[in-house]
Coordinates of C-alpha atoms in Angstrom, one line a residue:
M1 CA 26.5 -34.3 13.9
L2 CA 29.0 -32.5 16.0
L3 CA 28.5 -35.2 18.7
W4 CA 28.9 -37.9 16.2
V5 CA 32.1 -36.3 15.0
N6 CA 33.5 -36.0 18.7
R7 CA 32.8 -39.5 19.1
F8 CA 34.5 -40.5 15.9
F9 CA 37.7 -38.8 17.1
S10 CA 37.5 -39.7 20.8
E11 CA 37.5 -43.3 19.7
K12 CA 40.7 -42.8 17.6
L13 CA 39.3 -44.3 14.5
F14 CA 41.4 -42.0 12.4
S15 CA 44.8 -40.9 12.4
K16 CA 45.7 -37.3 13.3
T17 CA 46.2 -36.5 9.5
L18 CA 42.9 -37.9 8.7
C19 CA 41.3 -36.1 11.7
A20 CA 42.7 -32.7 10.3
F21 CA 41.6 -33.5 6.9
F22 CA 37.9 -34.3 8.1
L23 CA 37.8 -31.2 10.3
I24 CA 38.6 -29.2 7.2
F25 CA 36.0 -31.1 5.0
F26 CA 33.4 -30.3 7.7
F27 CA 33.9 -26.7 8.0
T28 CA 34.4 -25.9 4.4
A29 CA 32.4 -28.4 2.4
I30 CA 29.4 -28.9 4.5
P31 CA 28.7 -24.9 4.5
S32 CA 29.2 -24.9 0.8
F33 CA 26.7 -27.6 0.5
I34 CA 24.2 -25.6 2.5
Y35 CA 24.8 -22.6 0.4
S36 CA 24.3 -24.7 -2.8
L37 CA 20.6 -24.4 -1.9
S38 CA 19.3 -21.9 -4.3
F39 CA 16.2 -19.7 -4.6
S40 CA 16.0 -20.8 -8.4
D41 CA 16.0 -24.5 -7.4
P42 CA 13.0 -26.4 -9.0
E43 CA 11.4 -27.4 -5.6
P44 CA 7.5 -26.8 -4.5
P45 CA 7.8 -23.3 -2.4
E46 CA 6.9 -25.1 1.1
R47 CA 9.9 -27.7 0.8
L48 CA 12.4 -25.2 -0.4
A49 CA 11.5 -22.4 2.0
A50 CA 12.0 -25.0 4.9
A51 CA 15.2 -26.2 3.6
I52 CA 16.7 -22.6 3.2
E53 CA 15.4 -21.4 6.5
S54 CA 16.8 -24.4 8.2
A55 CA 20.1 -23.6 6.6
M56 CA 20.2 -19.9 7.7
S57 CA 21.9 -18.7 10.8
D58 CA 19.6 -16.8 13.3
E59 CA 21.0 -13.5 11.8
Q60 CA 20.2 -14.5 8.4
A61 CA 16.6 -15.6 9.2
L62 CA 16.2 -12.3 11.2
A63 CA 17.3 -10.2 8.1
Q64 CA 14.6 -11.7 5.9
V65 CA 12.0 -10.1 8.1
F66 CA 13.2 -6.6 7.7
M67 CA 11.7 -4.3 4.9
L68 CA 13.3 -0.9 4.9
G69 CA 13.2 2.3 3.1
W70 CA 15.9 4.9 2.3
V71 CA 15.9 8.7 1.6
G72 CA 16.8 9.9 -2.0
S73 CA 16.2 9.0 -5.4
E74 CA 19.1 6.7 -5.6
P75 CA 20.0 3.9 -3.0
S76 CA 21.9 5.2 -0.2
P77 CA 25.3 3.5 1.0
L78 CA 23.4 2.4 4.1
I79 CA 20.7 0.4 2.5
M80 CA 23.2 -1.1 0.2
D81 CA 25.1 -2.1 3.2
W82 CA 21.8 -3.7 4.9
I83 CA 21.5 -5.7 1.6
R84 CA 25.0 -6.8 1.1
Q85 CA 26.1 -7.5 4.7
R86 CA 22.7 -8.5 6.1
N87 CA 20.7 -9.9 2.9
I88 CA 17.4 -8.1 4.2
G89 CA 14.1 -9.4 2.9
G90 CA 12.6 -6.4 1.3
V91 CA 12.9 -2.7 0.7
K92 CA 9.9 0.0 0.6
I93 CA 9.5 2.6 -1.9
F94 CA 8.2 5.9 -1.0
G95 CA 7.1 8.9 -2.9
W96 CA 10.5 10.6 -2.0
N97 CA 12.1 8.0 -4.3
T98 CA 10.0 7.9 -7.4
D99 CA 9.9 11.3 -9.3
D100 CA 11.9 9.7 -12.2
T101 CA 10.5 6.5 -13.1
T102 CA 13.6 5.4 -15.3
L103 CA 15.9 6.4 -12.3
L104 CA 13.8 4.4 -10.0
A105 CA 13.8 1.2 -12.4
R106 CA 17.7 1.7 -12.3
A107 CA 17.8 1.7 -8.5
V108 CA 15.6 -1.3 -8.1
G109 CA 18.0 -3.2 -10.5
T110 CA 20.9 -2.0 -8.3
L111 CA 19.2 -3.2 -5.2
Q112 CA 18.3 -6.7 -6.7
R113 CA 21.8 -7.3 -8.1
A114 CA 23.2 -6.7 -4.7
S115 CA 20.5 -9.1 -3.0
L116 CA 21.0 -11.9 -5.7
S117 CA 24.7 -11.9 -4.9
G118 CA 24.2 -13.1 -1.2
P119 CA 23.6 -16.5 0.0
F120 CA 21.0 -18.6 -1.5
G121 CA 20.5 -15.9 -4.3
I122 CA 17.3 -14.7 -2.6
P123 CA 15.6 -11.6 -4.3
L124 CA 14.2 -8.7 -2.5
L125 CA 10.6 -8.2 -1.9
V126 CA 10.2 -4.7 -3.6
A127 CA 7.0 -3.1 -2.2
T128 CA 5.2 0.4 -2.6
D129 CA 1.9 2.0 -2.0
Q130 CA 0.2 2.4 -5.5
E131 CA -3.7 2.3 -4.5
G132 CA -4.8 4.3 -7.5
G133 CA -6.4 7.8 -7.1
L134 CA -5.2 9.9 -3.9
I135 CA -2.4 7.4 -3.1
R136 CA 0.2 7.0 -5.6
H137 CA 3.6 6.7 -4.3
V138 CA 5.4 6.0 -7.5
K139 CA 4.9 9.1 -9.6
G140 CA 7.0 10.0 -12.9
N141 CA 5.3 8.6 -15.8
T142 CA 2.8 6.3 -14.0
S143 CA -1.0 6.7 -14.5
E144 CA -3.2 9.1 -12.4
T145 CA -6.2 7.0 -12.0
P146 CA -9.7 7.6 -10.7
G147 CA -9.2 5.7 -7.5
N148 CA -11.3 3.3 -5.4
M149 CA -14.2 5.4 -4.6
A150 CA -14.6 5.9 -8.4
I151 CA -14.6 2.0 -8.5
G152 CA -17.3 1.8 -5.8
A153 CA -19.4 4.6 -7.9
S154 CA -19.4 2.5 -10.9
G155 CA -19.9 -0.7 -8.9
F156 CA -18.4 -3.0 -11.5
P157 CA -16.0 -5.8 -10.2
Q158 CA -14.5 -5.7 -13.7
D159 CA -13.4 -2.1 -13.1
A160 CA -11.7 -3.2 -9.9
Y161 CA -9.8 -6.2 -11.6
L162 CA -8.8 -4.2 -14.6
A163 CA -7.6 -1.2 -12.2
G164 CA -5.6 -3.5 -10.4
Y165 CA -4.2 -5.1 -13.4
Y166 CA -3.0 -2.0 -15.2
I167 CA -1.7 -0.6 -11.9
G168 CA 0.1 -3.9 -11.7
R169 CA 1.5 -3.8 -15.1
E170 CA 3.2 -0.5 -14.5
L171 CA 4.8 -1.6 -11.3
A172 CA 6.0 -4.9 -12.8
L173 CA 8.0 -3.0 -15.6
L174 CA 9.5 -1.0 -12.8
G175 CA 10.5 -4.1 -11.1
I176 CA 8.1 -3.6 -8.0
N177 CA 6.8 -6.9 -7.1
M178 CA 4.5 -6.1 -4.0
N179 CA 1.7 -3.5 -3.8
F180 CA 0.3 -2.4 -0.5
A181 CA -3.2 -2.4 -2.1
P182 CA -6.2 -2.9 -2.2
T183 CA -7.3 -0.7 0.6
V184 CA -10.4 -2.4 2.0
D185 CA -10.9 0.2 4.9
L186 CA -14.8 1.0 4.9
F187 CA -15.8 4.6 4.7
T188 CA -17.6 4.6 8.0
N189 CA -16.5 7.9 9.7
R190 CA -17.4 10.8 7.3
D191 CA -15.0 13.1 8.8
S192 CA -12.0 10.8 7.9
L193 CA -9.5 12.6 5.9
L194 CA -7.2 9.7 5.8
I195 CA -9.4 7.2 4.2
G196 CA -12.2 9.1 2.5
P197 CA -11.9 8.4 -1.2
R198 CA -9.4 5.5 -0.7
A199 CA -12.3 3.4 0.5
F200 CA -14.5 1.4 -2.1
S201 CA -17.5 1.9 -0.1
S202 CA -19.2 2.0 3.1
D203 CA -20.7 -1.2 2.5
P204 CA -18.4 -4.0 3.7
V205 CA -19.6 -6.7 1.1
K206 CA -19.3 -4.5 -1.8
T207 CA -16.0 -3.8 -0.5
G208 CA -15.0 -7.3 -0.2
I209 CA -16.2 -8.0 -3.8
L210 CA -14.3 -5.1 -5.3
G211 CA -11.4 -5.6 -3.1
S212 CA -11.1 -9.3 -4.4
A213 CA -11.4 -8.3 -7.9
F214 CA -8.6 -5.7 -7.4
M215 CA -6.6 -8.4 -5.8
K216 CA -7.0 -10.9 -8.6
G217 CA -6.0 -8.1 -11.3
Q218 CA -2.8 -7.3 -9.4
Q219 CA -1.8 -11.1 -9.3
A220 CA -2.8 -11.3 -13.1
A221 CA 0.0 -8.9 -13.6
G222 CA 2.4 -10.8 -11.5
V223 CA 2.3 -8.4 -8.4
I224 CA 1.6 -9.7 -4.8
P225 CA -1.3 -7.8 -3.5
T226 CA -1.7 -6.6 0.2
A227 CA -5.1 -5.8 1.9
K228 CA -5.0 -3.0 4.5
H229 CA -5.3 -1.6 7.0
Y230 CA -6.3 -4.5 9.2
P231 CA -8.6 -4.7 11.0
G232 CA -9.9 -1.4 9.5
H233 CA -8.9 2.4 9.7
G234 CA -12.3 3.6 8.3
D235 CA -14.1 4.5 11.7
T236 CA -11.8 7.2 12.9
E237 CA -11.1 10.8 11.8
L238 CA -7.5 10.3 13.4
D239 CA -4.4 9.6 11.5
S240 CA -2.1 6.7 12.9
H241 CA 0.9 8.6 11.3
G242 CA 0.7 10.9 14.4
V243 CA -1.3 9.3 17.1
L244 CA -2.9 6.0 18.1
P245 CA -6.6 6.0 17.2
R246 CA -8.9 4.3 19.7
I247 CA -12.0 3.0 18.0
E248 CA -14.8 2.3 20.4
V249 CA -16.7 -0.6 19.0
P250 CA -17.2 -4.0 20.3
F251 CA -15.9 -7.1 18.4
E252 CA -19.4 -8.2 17.3
V253 CA -19.4 -4.9 15.0
L254 CA -16.0 -5.3 13.9
W255 CA -16.8 -8.9 12.9
E256 CA -19.7 -7.9 10.8
R257 CA -18.4 -4.8 9.5
E258 CA -14.5 -4.1 9.1
L259 CA -13.7 -7.7 9.1
I260 CA -15.9 -8.8 6.3
P261 CA -13.7 -7.8 3.5
Y262 CA -10.6 -9.6 5.2
R263 CA -12.9 -12.9 5.7
M264 CA -13.8 -12.7 1.9
L265 CA -10.3 -12.1 0.7
A266 CA -8.9 -14.7 2.8
S267 CA -11.3 -17.2 1.2
E268 CA -9.9 -16.1 -2.2
G269 CA -6.2 -16.7 -1.2
L270 CA -5.1 -13.5 -0.4
P271 CA -1.4 -13.5 0.0
A272 CA -0.7 -10.6 2.3
V273 CA -2.3 -8.3 5.0
M274 CA -1.0 -5.0 6.5
S275 CA -1.6 -4.7 10.0
G276 CA -2.7 -1.3 11.1
H277 CA -1.7 1.1 14.2
L278 CA -5.3 1.0 15.6
A279 CA -6.5 0.2 19.0
F280 CA -9.9 -1.3 19.7
P281 CA -10.2 -1.2 23.6
L282 CA -13.7 -2.8 23.7
T283 CA -12.3 -6.0 22.2
G284 CA -9.8 -8.6 23.2
G285 CA -7.0 -6.7 21.9
G286 CA -7.4 -4.1 24.8
G287 CA -5.6 -0.7 24.2
A288 CA -2.6 -2.2 22.3
P289 CA -2.3 -1.4 18.4
A290 CA -3.6 -4.3 16.3
S291 CA -0.3 -4.4 14.8
L292 CA 1.3 -5.3 18.3
S293 CA -1.5 -7.5 19.3
S294 CA -1.3 -11.2 19.2
W295 CA -4.9 -11.3 19.8
F296 CA -5.8 -9.7 16.6
L297 CA -3.0 -11.2 14.4
K298 CA -2.9 -14.8 16.0
D299 CA -6.3 -15.4 17.4
V300 CA -8.6 -13.4 15.1
L301 CA -6.8 -13.1 11.6
R302 CA -5.1 -16.6 11.5
G303 CA -7.5 -18.4 14.0
M304 CA -11.1 -17.3 13.4
I305 CA -10.6 -16.0 9.9
G306 CA -8.3 -18.8 8.8
Y307 CA -5.8 -16.5 7.0
N308 CA -2.7 -18.3 5.8
G309 CA -0.7 -15.6 4.0
I310 CA 2.0 -13.1 5.5
I311 CA 1.5 -10.2 7.7
V312 CA 3.5 -7.0 7.3
T313 CA 3.5 -4.1 9.7
D314 CA 2.4 -0.5 8.6
D315 CA 5.5 1.5 9.2
L316 CA 6.6 1.2 12.7
M317 CA 8.3 4.5 12.8
M318 CA 4.8 6.0 13.1
N319 CA 3.6 7.5 16.3
G320 CA 0.7 5.3 16.2
A321 CA 3.0 2.2 17.1
T322 CA 6.0 3.8 19.0
S323 CA 3.6 5.6 21.3
W324 CA 2.5 2.3 22.6
G325 CA 5.7 0.1 22.0
G326 CA 8.2 2.5 23.3
A327 CA 11.6 2.5 21.9
L328 CA 11.7 1.5 18.2
S329 CA 13.8 -1.6 18.9
R330 CA 11.2 -2.9 21.6
T331 CA 8.5 -2.0 19.2
V332 CA 9.9 -4.1 16.5
M333 CA 10.4 -7.2 18.9
Q334 CA 6.7 -6.8 20.1
A335 CA 5.7 -6.7 16.4
L336 CA 7.5 -9.9 15.7
L337 CA 6.3 -11.6 18.9
A338 CA 2.5 -10.5 18.0
G339 CA 2.6 -12.3 14.9
N340 CA 3.8 -10.0 12.0
D341 CA 6.1 -11.9 9.5
I342 CA 7.7 -8.6 8.1
V343 CA 8.6 -5.4 9.9
M344 CA 8.5 -2.4 7.6
L345 CA 10.6 0.7 8.7
S346 CA 10.3 3.9 6.6
N347 CA 14.0 4.9 7.2
T348 CA 17.1 2.9 7.2
P349 CA 18.5 2.3 10.8
L350 CA 22.4 2.2 11.3
L351 CA 23.7 -1.5 10.9
Y352 CA 24.2 -1.8 14.7
D353 CA 21.2 0.2 15.9
P354 CA 19.4 -1.4 18.7
V355 CA 16.8 -2.2 16.2
W356 CA 19.2 -5.0 15.2
T357 CA 21.3 -5.6 18.2
L358 CA 18.4 -6.2 20.6
L359 CA 16.8 -8.4 18.4
V360 CA 19.9 -10.8 17.7
S361 CA 20.3 -10.8 21.4
G362 CA 16.6 -11.8 21.9
M363 CA 17.1 -14.6 19.6
K364 CA 20.1 -16.0 21.6
T365 CA 18.3 -15.6 25.1
D366 CA 14.6 -16.1 24.2
E367 CA 13.5 -19.3 22.5
E368 CA 10.1 -18.1 21.9
F369 CA 11.1 -15.0 20.0
R370 CA 13.6 -17.1 18.1
R371 CA 10.9 -19.5 17.0
C372 CA 8.7 -16.5 16.0
V373 CA 11.5 -14.9 13.8
R374 CA 12.5 -18.1 12.1
S375 CA 8.7 -18.9 11.4
A376 CA 8.4 -15.4 10.1
A377 CA 11.3 -15.9 7.9
R378 CA 10.1 -19.2 6.6
R379 CA 6.7 -17.7 5.6
T380 CA 8.3 -14.8 3.8
L381 CA 10.7 -17.1 1.9
E382 CA 7.4 -19.3 0.9
L383 CA 5.9 -15.9 -0.5
K384 CA 8.8 -14.9 -2.6
L385 CA 9.2 -18.6 -3.9
T386 CA 5.5 -18.7 -4.7
F387 CA 5.3 -15.3 -6.3
L388 CA 9.0 -14.3 -7.6
R389 CA 9.6 -17.6 -9.9
G390 CA 8.2 -18.4 -13.0
E391 CA 6.7 -16.9 -16.0
K392 CA 4.4 -14.4 -14.6
A393 CA 6.9 -13.3 -12.1
V394 CA 8.1 -9.6 -11.9
P395 CA 11.8 -9.5 -13.5
Y396 CA 14.2 -8.7 -10.8
I397 CA 16.1 -6.4 -13.3
P398 CA 13.8 -4.1 -15.0
D399 CA 14.4 -3.5 -18.6
L400 CA 15.0 0.1 -19.1
V401 CA 14.0 0.4 -22.9
K402 CA 10.7 -1.2 -21.9
V403 CA 10.2 1.2 -19.0
E404 CA 10.9 4.1 -21.6
N405 CA 8.6 2.7 -24.3
E406 CA 5.9 0.8 -22.4
L407 CA 5.2 2.5 -19.2
H408 CA 2.5 4.5 -20.7
D409 CA 0.1 1.9 -22.0
P410 CA -2.6 3.2 -24.5
Q411 CA -4.9 0.1 -23.2
G412 CA -4.6 1.3 -19.6
A413 CA -5.0 4.9 -20.3
A414 CA -8.3 4.3 -22.3
F415 CA -9.5 2.0 -19.4
F416 CA -9.0 4.7 -16.8
V417 CA -10.6 7.3 -19.0
S418 CA -13.7 5.0 -19.3
L419 CA -13.9 4.4 -15.6
A420 CA -13.7 8.0 -14.7
A421 CA -16.8 8.4 -17.3
R422 CA -18.7 5.5 -15.6
S423 CA -18.3 6.7 -12.1
V424 CA -19.4 10.4 -12.6
T425 CA -22.3 10.7 -10.1
I426 CA -25.1 13.5 -10.2
V427 CA -25.7 14.2 -6.4
R428 CA -28.1 16.8 -6.7
Q429 CA -30.0 19.0 -9.3
N430 CA -32.9 21.4 -9.7
E431 CA -35.3 20.3 -12.1
G432 CA -33.9 20.3 -15.7
L433 CA -30.5 21.7 -14.8
F434 CA -28.4 18.9 -16.6
P435 CA -27.4 18.8 -19.3
L436 CA -26.3 22.4 -18.8
T437 CA -26.1 24.1 -22.4
A438 CA -24.0 27.1 -23.0
E439 CA -27.3 29.1 -23.8
R440 CA -28.8 28.1 -20.4
A441 CA -25.6 28.7 -18.6
G442 CA -25.0 32.3 -19.7
R443 CA -21.8 33.8 -18.6
V444 CA -19.8 31.0 -16.6
L445 CA -17.3 31.4 -13.9
L446 CA -15.0 28.6 -13.1
A447 CA -13.6 28.8 -9.5
G448 CA -11.2 26.3 -7.7
R449 CA -7.5 25.4 -6.9
Y450 CA -6.6 22.9 -9.5
G451 CA -5.2 23.7 -12.8
D452 CA -6.7 20.4 -14.5
F453 CA -10.2 21.7 -13.3
F454 CA -9.8 24.9 -15.3
R455 CA -8.4 23.2 -18.4
A456 CA -11.4 20.7 -18.6
G457 CA -13.8 23.5 -17.6
R458 CA -12.5 25.8 -20.4
A459 CA -12.9 22.8 -23.0
A460 CA -16.5 22.6 -21.9
F461 CA -17.2 26.3 -21.7
P462 CA -14.6 28.0 -23.8
D463 CA -15.5 31.5 -22.9
A464 CA -15.8 31.0 -19.2
A465 CA -14.0 33.3 -16.7
A466 CA -11.5 31.6 -14.1
Y467 CA -11.1 32.4 -10.5
S468 CA -8.2 30.4 -8.9
Y469 CA -7.6 30.9 -5.0
S470 CA -5.3 29.6 -2.4
E471 CA -6.5 27.9 0.8
N472 CA -6.5 30.7 3.1
Q473 CA -7.4 33.4 0.9
G474 CA -10.2 35.7 1.6
T475 CA -13.6 35.8 0.1
S476 CA -13.7 39.4 -1.5
G477 CA -12.0 38.1 -4.8
I478 CA -14.5 35.4 -5.6
I479 CA -17.4 37.8 -4.8
Q480 CA -16.1 40.4 -7.3
Y481 CA -15.7 37.8 -10.1
A482 CA -19.1 36.1 -9.2
R483 CA -21.0 39.4 -9.7
N484 CA -20.2 39.3 -13.6
A485 CA -21.4 35.6 -13.9
D486 CA -24.7 33.8 -14.2
T487 CA -23.5 30.3 -13.3
I488 CA -20.7 29.5 -11.0
I489 CA -19.0 26.0 -11.3
F490 CA -17.3 25.6 -8.1
C491 CA -14.7 22.9 -7.4
L492 CA -15.0 21.4 -3.9
A493 CA -12.3 19.3 -2.7
D494 CA -12.3 19.5 1.2
A495 CA -13.6 21.3 4.3
S496 CA -11.4 24.4 3.6
D497 CA -13.5 25.1 0.4
I498 CA -16.6 25.4 2.3
R499 CA -16.0 28.9 3.5
M500 CA -15.2 30.2 0.1
L501 CA -18.4 28.5 -1.3
R502 CA -20.6 30.0 1.2
A503 CA -19.6 33.5 0.2
L504 CA -21.8 32.7 -2.9
E505 CA -25.1 31.8 -1.1
A506 CA -26.6 35.1 -0.8
M507 CA -25.6 36.4 -4.4
G508 CA -28.6 34.8 -6.1
K509 CA -26.4 33.1 -8.8
K510 CA -26.9 29.6 -10.4
V511 CA -24.1 27.6 -8.3
I512 CA -23.1 24.2 -9.5
V513 CA -20.7 22.3 -7.3
F514 CA -18.0 20.0 -8.9
S515 CA -17.1 17.7 -6.0
V516 CA -13.6 15.8 -6.2
L517 CA -12.4 13.3 -3.6
S518 CA -15.1 12.7 -0.9
P519 CA -18.4 14.2 -1.6
V520 CA -19.5 14.3 2.1
Y521 CA -18.8 18.0 1.9
L522 CA -21.9 18.5 -0.1
E523 CA -23.9 18.1 2.8
N524 CA -22.8 21.4 4.0
V525 CA -24.2 23.4 1.2
P526 CA -27.9 22.2 0.8
W527 CA -28.7 25.4 -1.1
I528 CA -26.6 24.7 -4.2
D529 CA -28.6 24.3 -7.5
G530 CA -26.8 21.2 -8.5
A531 CA -23.7 19.0 -7.8
I532 CA -21.9 16.4 -9.6
A533 CA -19.2 14.0 -7.9
V534 CA -15.9 12.5 -9.2
Y535 CA -13.5 10.9 -6.8
S536 CA -9.8 11.9 -7.7
Y537 CA -8.4 15.0 -9.1
A538 CA -6.7 13.0 -12.1
P539 CA -7.2 14.6 -15.5
E540 CA -9.5 12.1 -16.6
S541 CA -12.0 12.6 -13.7
F542 CA -12.1 16.4 -14.5
A543 CA -12.7 15.8 -18.1
A544 CA -15.5 13.2 -17.4
G545 CA -17.1 15.5 -14.9
F546 CA -17.3 18.1 -17.3
S547 CA -18.6 15.9 -20.1
A548 CA -21.4 14.9 -17.8
I549 CA -22.4 18.4 -17.0
I550 CA -22.8 19.4 -20.7
G551 CA -24.5 16.2 -21.6
R552 CA -21.8 14.6 -23.7
I553 CA -21.7 11.5 -21.6
P554 CA -24.6 10.1 -18.9
A555 CA -23.8 10.2 -15.3
Q556 CA -24.2 6.5 -14.3
G557 CA -22.4 6.4 -11.0
T558 CA -23.9 6.1 -7.7
L559 CA -22.9 7.4 -4.3
P560 CA -20.7 4.6 -3.0

């Protein structure tokens, strides 16, 4: 276009006055025409995403691949600057933003209004981690749920679908349009504290079936589901927040184990994947985190699996990423070159931090990097245009009256109670132990660390004594209480409880273990008389477990 204008002027086809008029038109009317492109235009997502991306400057395209968190319950001035001045693509809501759900909904509205006032009227992706069970970043008035392992114990895909649906409905009311769930990591390493009850199962096919159902439930609620942590975080006891785990398995094992859920979900139209900070040195990815590996993201995920959705990084401020990538700015650049479409940072950088300036410079000097960024921006825009428009889309501005009146959904609450009941598992029992009547139990002692455990236990055994202890407490107290009991019901949550529980072994008492979260710790106490497993410390799970102990409901779950 500029060459054509130059030729027009050089051939003196217009007077100087007309030339001046043309210049004014070119530099004002043409950009106005470009910005008349709107996110709300009734065009197919692919065409409109391409048109908007083509009309963007490099800086505008770069901003779309950023998803940033902020500190505090209200949006910080810095995150507002990133939205107003840069029009970034998304924000990530963490647990520190969410104690008051009404305040959170108001914050989401503030963030979206700022974004919608920018060029093209593009809304934000508003994401969080609301897996159910152990991981529940949005707290306040949202549901505590039995979690993925409880779904695996029930084994019903409908439970996975409805869990995704009811969790999604709560998020949608709050204006949260993207959820970093389902977790499709396998429960492969039994010592894993990071995954554990967040997994549906150790079986990859069962995980794929339940993960697909959860995904469909989220989509039915209008929320974008995201499978994580690709290619799989379940075969390590290490936490990628602190270190880069190295998982020493060949690719053939990955392909037939960890990657099966991704292969299944991709065939069902999975829209988003989170790349994990995990190294698999015996594969083509070498020692690099999968999140920074083009082999894992481009060759395997997009090439071999045929995945067509977007790829978002896990938090790039985690040591699992920066320990390999070096400076945060260079880690972000590596992530985009590797094939991620959205880079997620848990805290807000300064506006002219190297995280921004290095990438802008890279787009000016490195054509390959520029293409990567603009392709990522186009895919991100297409995701937004597919899911953030239409009748099922999450409202940009939450209705605070609905948040107050509808966030607690009686149907959802009833479902989660029924899920907790279906998932209770009898892991061990001496002959005829369950159901445990008050007469056969005799004097009951409840021992544990959770208030909801004692409340549910007292509802089942009103005359029971209670012993509450802290993590590093000595064993003399529980021994003293146990002397006066015939039956001890002990709440076992993690390895730190084993020492306290073993103090009861030589006392000759009837000991029943009430396992919450991961049931693997039961293997350390083969001498106990009986054990039941639930898979979260939600109040519904405690109530369901005690109901199964006394025979009010059948224990139908199986170890997942």
